[in-house]
Short mmCIF file of C-alpha atoms in Angstrom, two decimals:
data_model
loop_
_atom_site.label_atom_id
_atom_site.label_comp_id
_atom_site.label_asym_id
_atom_site.label_seq_id
_atom_site.Cartn_x
_atom_site.Cartn_y
_atom_site.Cartn_z
CA UNK A 8 -30.69 -20.04 12.02
CA UNK A 9 -27.84 -21.86 11.55
CA UNK A 10 -25.75 -24.26 14.18
CA UNK A 11 -22.36 -23.39 14.80
CA UNK A 12 -20.97 -25.68 12.76
CA UNK A 13 -22.62 -24.29 9.49
CA UNK A 14 -22.04 -20.81 10.14
CA UNK A 15 -18.50 -22.42 10.63
CA UNK A 16 -17.97 -23.61 7.14
CA UNK A 17 -18.98 -20.78 5.81
CA UNK A 18 -17.33 -17.81 7.66
CA UNK A 19 -13.88 -20.33 7.51
CA UNK A 20 -13.63 -19.81 11.44
CA UNK A 21 -13.40 -22.73 13.45
CA UNK A 22 -15.77 -23.33 16.04
CA UNK A 23 -13.00 -23.09 18.52
CA UNK A 24 -12.46 -19.59 16.54
CA UNK A 25 -16.08 -18.68 17.28
CA UNK A 26 -16.44 -19.89 20.74
CA UNK A 27 -13.17 -17.50 21.36
CA UNK A 28 -14.81 -14.64 19.68
CA UNK A 29 -17.76 -14.98 21.70
CA UNK A 30 -15.94 -15.28 25.12
CA UNK A 31 -14.46 -11.56 23.83
CA UNK A 32 -17.58 -10.06 23.08
CA UNK A 33 -16.72 -9.64 18.92
CA UNK A 34 -19.09 -11.94 17.09
CA UNK A 35 -21.95 -13.23 19.60
CA UNK A 36 -24.67 -16.12 18.63
CA UNK A 37 -28.10 -14.41 17.76
CA UNK A 38 -29.52 -17.33 20.01
CA UNK A 39 -28.78 -19.42 22.73
CA UNK A 40 -30.80 -22.92 23.74
CA UNK A 41 -31.44 -21.97 27.40
CA UNK A 42 -31.53 -26.24 28.07
CA UNK A 43 -28.91 -28.08 25.78
CA UNK A 44 -26.26 -24.90 25.38
CA UNK A 45 -26.54 -25.31 21.24
CA UNK A 46 -25.04 -21.64 19.69
CA UNK A 47 -27.03 -20.01 16.38
CA UNK A 48 -25.97 -17.76 14.47
CA UNK A 49 -28.37 -14.98 11.74
CA UNK A 50 -26.63 -15.39 7.84
CA UNK A 51 -25.85 -10.90 8.68
CA UNK A 52 -23.96 -12.02 11.07
CA UNK A 53 -21.19 -13.68 8.16
CA UNK A 54 -20.50 -10.16 7.04
CA UNK A 55 -18.91 -9.60 11.05
CA UNK A 56 -17.25 -12.73 10.89
CA UNK A 57 -15.47 -11.78 7.82
CA UNK A 58 -14.60 -8.24 8.94
CA UNK A 59 -12.62 -10.12 11.63
CA UNK A 60 -11.03 -12.38 9.60
CA UNK A 61 -9.63 -10.05 7.42
CA UNK A 62 -8.54 -7.43 10.34
CA UNK A 63 -7.13 -10.75 12.08
CA UNK A 64 -5.09 -11.53 8.37
CA UNK A 65 -3.34 -8.41 9.12
CA UNK A 66 -2.08 -9.05 11.93
CA UNK A 67 -4.74 -6.68 14.31
CA UNK A 68 -4.75 -7.16 17.63
CA UNK A 69 -7.99 -7.76 19.31
CA UNK A 70 -8.37 -4.89 21.43
CA UNK A 71 -7.37 -3.64 18.18
CA UNK A 72 -10.81 -4.99 16.58
CA UNK A 73 -12.81 -4.48 19.31
CA UNK A 74 -11.91 -0.41 19.41
CA UNK A 75 -12.87 -0.44 15.55
CA UNK A 76 -16.35 -2.00 16.07
CA UNK A 77 -16.64 -0.04 19.03
CA UNK A 78 -16.33 3.47 16.73
CA UNK A 79 -12.76 4.29 16.88
CA UNK A 80 -10.89 5.74 13.77
CA UNK A 81 -10.35 3.03 11.61
CA UNK A 82 -7.62 5.00 9.12
CA UNK A 83 -5.72 5.75 12.22
CA UNK A 84 -5.77 2.10 13.47
CA UNK A 85 -4.49 1.25 10.19
CA UNK A 86 -1.67 4.34 9.95
CA UNK A 87 -0.49 3.11 13.17
CA UNK A 88 -0.35 -0.63 11.69
CA UNK A 89 1.41 0.31 8.19
CA UNK A 90 3.94 2.38 10.24
CA UNK A 91 5.05 -0.74 12.66
CA UNK A 92 4.40 -3.26 9.42
CA UNK A 93 6.45 -0.56 7.72
CA UNK A 94 9.41 -0.41 10.83
CA UNK A 95 9.42 -4.64 10.68
CA UNK A 96 9.58 -5.00 7.03
CA UNK A 97 12.96 -2.62 7.32
CA UNK A 98 14.20 -5.08 10.23
CA UNK A 99 13.70 -7.94 7.46
CA UNK A 100 15.29 -6.64 4.73
CA UNK A 101 17.74 -5.87 7.35
CA UNK A 102 18.44 -9.20 7.72
CA UNK A 103 17.88 -11.03 4.61
CA UNK A 104 20.60 -9.06 3.62
CA UNK A 105 22.84 -10.72 6.14
CA UNK A 106 22.03 -13.71 5.48
CA UNK A 107 21.85 -13.42 1.89
CA UNK A 108 25.96 -11.92 2.14
CA UNK A 109 26.48 -14.95 4.66
CA UNK A 110 25.16 -17.25 1.87
CA UNK A 111 27.17 -16.09 -1.51
CA UNK A 112 30.19 -16.18 1.09
CA UNK A 113 30.79 -12.55 1.05
CA UNK A 114 33.47 -11.66 3.97
CA UNK A 115 31.91 -10.43 6.96
CA UNK A 116 34.31 -8.06 8.39
CA UNK A 117 31.99 -6.13 9.91
CA UNK A 118 28.33 -6.84 11.86
CA UNK A 119 25.80 -4.37 12.61
CA UNK A 120 23.69 -3.54 15.59
CA UNK A 121 20.82 -1.89 16.73
CA UNK A 122 20.62 -1.03 19.92
CA UNK A 123 19.00 2.02 22.45
CA UNK A 124 21.34 4.35 24.51
CA UNK A 125 19.47 5.05 27.70
CA UNK A 126 18.93 8.79 28.52
CA UNK A 127 22.47 10.02 31.32
CA UNK A 128 23.92 12.66 32.50
CA UNK A 129 26.75 13.42 31.09
CA UNK A 130 30.30 15.52 31.31
CA UNK A 131 31.63 17.03 28.47
CA UNK A 132 34.56 18.84 27.11
CA UNK A 133 35.40 20.02 23.74
CA UNK A 134 39.03 21.14 22.34
CA UNK A 135 41.72 21.14 19.16
CA UNK A 136 43.52 18.60 18.34
CA UNK A 137 46.94 18.46 15.68
CA UNK A 138 46.40 14.77 15.67
CA UNK A 139 43.45 12.22 16.22
CA UNK A 140 46.18 10.73 17.91
CA UNK A 141 46.74 13.44 20.27
CA UNK A 142 43.01 12.24 21.60
CA UNK A 143 44.83 9.56 23.88
CA UNK A 144 46.53 11.92 25.87
CA UNK A 145 43.69 14.93 26.22
CA UNK A 146 40.64 11.78 27.12
CA UNK A 147 42.60 11.12 30.38
CA UNK A 148 43.37 14.78 31.26
CA UNK A 149 40.11 16.33 31.33
CA UNK A 150 38.82 12.89 33.32
CA UNK A 151 41.44 13.93 36.12
CA UNK A 152 40.08 17.55 36.01
CA UNK A 153 36.81 16.99 36.42
CA UNK A 154 37.78 14.44 38.96
CA UNK A 155 39.96 17.04 40.92
CA UNK A 156 36.76 19.59 40.43
CA UNK A 157 34.30 16.79 41.31
CA UNK A 158 36.43 14.38 43.97
CA UNK A 159 33.38 12.70 45.00
CA UNK A 160 31.58 11.94 41.43
CA UNK A 161 31.37 8.12 40.64
CA UNK A 162 30.57 6.87 36.85
CA UNK A 163 27.55 5.60 34.73
CA UNK A 164 26.82 1.57 35.48
CA UNK A 165 27.90 -0.19 32.93
CA UNK A 166 30.55 2.65 31.53
CA UNK A 167 29.31 4.94 28.87
CA UNK A 168 32.02 7.44 26.89
CA UNK A 169 32.37 9.09 23.62
CA UNK A 170 33.93 10.75 21.36
CA UNK A 171 32.47 13.56 18.96
CA UNK A 172 33.78 15.11 15.99
CA UNK A 173 32.48 18.10 15.57
CA UNK A 174 34.08 20.07 11.93
CA UNK A 175 31.40 18.36 9.83
CA UNK A 176 34.36 16.82 7.52
CA UNK A 177 37.90 14.88 7.49
CA UNK A 178 41.05 16.91 8.78
CA UNK A 179 44.43 15.93 8.97
CA UNK A 180 44.72 18.78 11.58
CA UNK A 181 43.04 21.78 14.05
CA UNK A 182 40.32 18.80 14.40
CA UNK A 183 37.80 19.63 17.02
CA UNK A 184 36.20 17.11 19.31
CA UNK A 185 33.74 16.66 22.36
CA UNK A 186 34.18 14.13 24.92
CA UNK A 187 31.49 12.41 26.71
CA UNK A 188 31.13 10.86 29.66
CA UNK A 189 28.46 9.23 31.16
CA UNK A 190 28.20 9.85 35.42
CA UNK A 191 25.52 9.41 38.20
CA UNK A 192 24.65 13.19 39.33
CA UNK A 193 25.77 16.88 38.29
CA UNK A 194 28.37 18.31 39.08
CA UNK A 195 31.18 21.12 39.77
CA UNK A 196 31.27 22.67 36.29
CA UNK A 197 34.66 25.34 34.60
CA UNK A 198 35.36 27.29 31.91
CA UNK A 199 36.48 23.22 30.24
CA UNK A 200 33.98 21.41 32.08
CA UNK A 201 29.94 21.18 31.65
CA UNK A 202 27.67 18.88 32.50
CA UNK A 203 23.94 17.78 30.47
CA UNK A 204 21.50 15.40 29.94
CA UNK A 205 22.37 13.07 27.07
CA UNK A 206 18.56 12.02 26.24
CA UNK A 207 17.41 8.84 25.04
CA UNK A 208 19.02 7.83 21.77
CA UNK A 209 18.81 4.22 19.08
CA UNK A 210 22.05 3.69 17.33
CA UNK A 211 23.36 1.63 15.02
CA UNK A 212 26.99 0.06 15.76
CA UNK A 213 29.68 -1.83 15.03
CA UNK A 214 33.12 -2.30 16.11
CA UNK A 215 36.45 -2.20 14.48
CA UNK A 216 39.29 -3.52 15.43
CA UNK A 217 43.35 -2.43 15.01
CA UNK A 218 44.51 0.66 14.64
CA UNK A 219 43.21 3.82 14.41
CA UNK A 220 44.41 4.52 11.08
CA UNK A 221 41.65 1.92 9.78
CA UNK A 222 38.78 3.71 11.38
CA UNK A 223 37.21 5.05 8.30
CA UNK A 224 36.30 2.44 6.22
CA UNK A 225 34.26 0.92 9.22
CA UNK A 226 32.73 4.78 9.51
CA UNK A 227 32.02 4.47 5.29
CA UNK A 228 30.16 0.83 5.85
CA UNK A 229 28.44 2.32 8.67
CA UNK A 230 27.00 5.07 6.51
CA UNK A 231 26.45 3.27 3.43
CA UNK A 232 24.45 0.39 5.04
CA UNK A 233 22.52 3.21 6.94
CA UNK A 234 21.27 4.65 3.73
CA UNK A 235 20.41 1.27 1.74
CA UNK A 236 18.98 0.21 4.73
CA UNK A 237 17.12 3.04 4.66
CA UNK A 238 18.15 4.55 8.52
CA UNK A 239 17.89 8.56 9.16
CA UNK A 240 21.10 9.65 10.76
CA UNK A 241 20.15 11.97 13.93
CA UNK A 242 23.76 12.98 14.90
CA UNK A 243 26.75 12.97 15.27
CA UNK A 244 28.89 9.79 14.52
CA UNK A 245 30.15 8.74 18.14
CA UNK A 246 33.31 6.86 19.20
CA UNK A 247 33.96 4.38 21.64
CA UNK A 248 37.55 3.88 23.03
CA UNK A 249 37.18 0.33 24.79
CA UNK A 250 40.85 -1.35 24.72
CA UNK A 251 43.62 0.88 23.43
CA UNK A 252 47.08 1.96 24.31
CA UNK A 253 46.22 2.24 28.34
CA UNK A 254 45.39 -1.51 28.39
CA UNK A 255 46.97 -3.25 25.01
CA UNK A 256 50.06 -3.66 24.12
CA UNK A 257 49.41 -4.63 19.84
CA UNK A 258 48.03 -1.72 17.73
CA UNK A 259 46.41 -4.57 16.67
CA UNK A 260 43.87 -5.53 20.22
CA UNK A 261 42.80 -1.92 19.90
CA UNK A 262 38.45 -2.38 19.65
CA UNK A 263 36.95 0.53 19.12
CA UNK A 264 32.68 0.81 18.88
CA UNK A 265 31.10 3.51 15.97
CA UNK A 266 27.79 4.57 16.93
CA UNK A 267 25.30 6.51 14.31
CA UNK A 268 22.23 8.40 15.93
CA UNK A 269 19.50 7.55 14.33
CA UNK A 270 15.51 8.38 14.31
CA UNK A 271 13.32 6.76 16.91
#
């Protein structure tokens, strides 16, 4: 038998680690002297120690290792770990790309972030506009119509509203648009106003400051970013008007958030 110090040297595990694995039930000594508490290990336990060490180097948790030792499907656990590491790699590569751009003194006009929009109740309305700028008159009209139907209805906090463009391509005129705004409950509907559940959605987000005729560049940047970083689109882009003609005098002060839904 090997004393704990000898077993530590052969297994390349510290005495502290061996005591921890004993406490967790992963690697118990073959014999403990009841008089002095000295711990002894069999040489055959070196194989178990090696497995624990290799699994820990793969960033497996103690619970995952216990599951493997209890007979759980090793391939299934490894597949979950592979998926988690792949997502982590994607995040790291995205951060590396941004850092490299900063180090190379490239202009960082847009900053992309990833966030999750929680499930919401929204009212929606669709129409066809002659020009994009007509949306600034149509959206308030939709809000007034919904409020007329539902005078006690309240907007969700924090507020969340966005427009989706339904044509699938850029159009100068006759633009199909859908407006969505989060509210606290379902309400009365008519031929224009409808209510639905908007499921939880993960999105890529960027902010565009300035007139709306410059938004095409922001869209292009976001789509290229998604493609280069391995994201898969999972829905129509969302345009969230934060500041605009209703509260800013200059077009240069207008602020729009563009969100691209991506696969969870």
